[in-house]
Amino acid sequence: MNKIEKTFKKLKALNKKALIPYIMAGDPTIGKTKELVLILESCGADIIELGVPFSDPLADGPTIQRAAERSLNKGTTLRKIIGLVKDLRTKTKIPLILMTYYNPIFKYGEEAFIKDAEDAGVDGLIIPDLPPDEADELIKLTKKSSVAIIFLLAPTSTTDRIKKVASKSRGFIYYVSMTGITGAELSIDSSLGKSIDSIRRLTDKPIAVGFGISTPEDASSIAGFSDGVIVGSAIVKKIQENSDESLREFVISLKKAVG
């Protein structure tokens, strides 16, 4: 059981849900990202996603795309982010997930990447453009490590796809709340809860929901039927405001709403 799985198990025993903030590594700088991780943890984050900037994203909305552009312009690379995680491990044990695309991993080299990520203290990977059907080699490499690959489901996922993702995802299952991009307006209705229920009938793995969650009210509603709430664009916007106090207040309100 890796640190992500232990975190969900601990929260379940306490009848609590996970708050999983997303920030873009290197926005505005690698040094500031280190500070932000510690701020998020102090405000109640249970797991943190670190975005790896990429020039040709698949599902990122304008807010996260602009954050990636700023980060890339500062020279952020996957190797520097792994170094950041290694540095953070002298300060915190909070589970850290890299949300990246496959191209940077392919360029790095799968085996070298998994080894360096594990050695640095990375706990999980989310790779939106790598479906489980094409991830056998990477899954094989991670099975020998403490690094979990987290796969995604969406409202359009079929029963066969749910079974496949449920069997191959480690840590938790990432449920994309809508057929859109990050930061889009989310309409929370009964269909979302029903979709989560249909996944639960096929797996007992934790399910965290992301995309479009921008307020404590959204987070509270999503936490009502999921195991975790992922908030990205709304937090990236707070970071753009360059006010640590405003960020703290927002994340504390999210954690209070998630429970």
PDB file of C-alpha atoms in Angstrom, residues 2 8 28 47 49 57-58 64 69 86 101 106 118 145 170 184 186 217 240 248 252-253:
ATOM      1  CA  ASN A   2       1.571   3.296  -1.029  1.00  0.00           C
ATOM      2  CA  PHE A   8      -7.577   7.398   1.637  1.00  0.00           C
ATOM      3  CA  PRO A  28       5.588  31.460 -10.923  1.00  0.00           C
ATOM      4  CA  ILE A  47      -2.746  15.017  -1.366  1.00  0.00           C
ATOM      5  CA  GLU A  49      -1.075  17.340  -7.604  1.00  0.00           C
ATOM      6  CA  PRO A  57      -2.141  19.853 -23.528  1.00  0.00           C
ATOM      7  CA  LEU A  58      -5.177  17.637 -24.025  1.00  0.00           C
ATOM      8  CA  ILE A  64      -3.957  26.039 -16.572  1.00  0.00           C
ATOM      9  CA  GLU A  69       3.158  28.751 -20.556  1.00  0.00           C
ATOM     10  CA  LYS A  86      13.255  15.501  -3.742  1.00  0.00           C
ATOM     11  CA  TYR A 101       1.504  14.076 -20.417  1.00  0.00           C
ATOM     12  CA  PHE A 106       8.837   9.179 -23.277  1.00  0.00           C
ATOM     13  CA  GLU A 118      10.430   7.001  -6.885  1.00  0.00           C
ATOM     14  CA  SER A 145       7.844   0.671  -7.172  1.00  0.00           C
ATOM     15  CA  ARG A 170      -3.699   2.422  -8.226  1.00  0.00           C
ATOM     16  CA  ALA A 184     -15.205  25.019 -17.254  1.00  0.00           C
ATOM     17  CA  LEU A 186     -19.677  22.627 -13.592  1.00  0.00           C
ATOM     18  CA  GLU A 217     -20.227  24.868  -2.243  1.00  0.00           C
ATOM     19  CA  GLN A 240      -2.004  34.387  -9.931  1.00  0.00           C
ATOM     20  CA  ARG A 248      -4.797  30.187   2.505  1.00  0.00           C
ATOM     21  CA  ILE A 252      -9.093  26.348   4.318  1.00  0.00           C
ATOM     22  CA  SER A 253     -12.666  27.015   3.148  1.00  0.00           C
TER      23      SER A 253
END
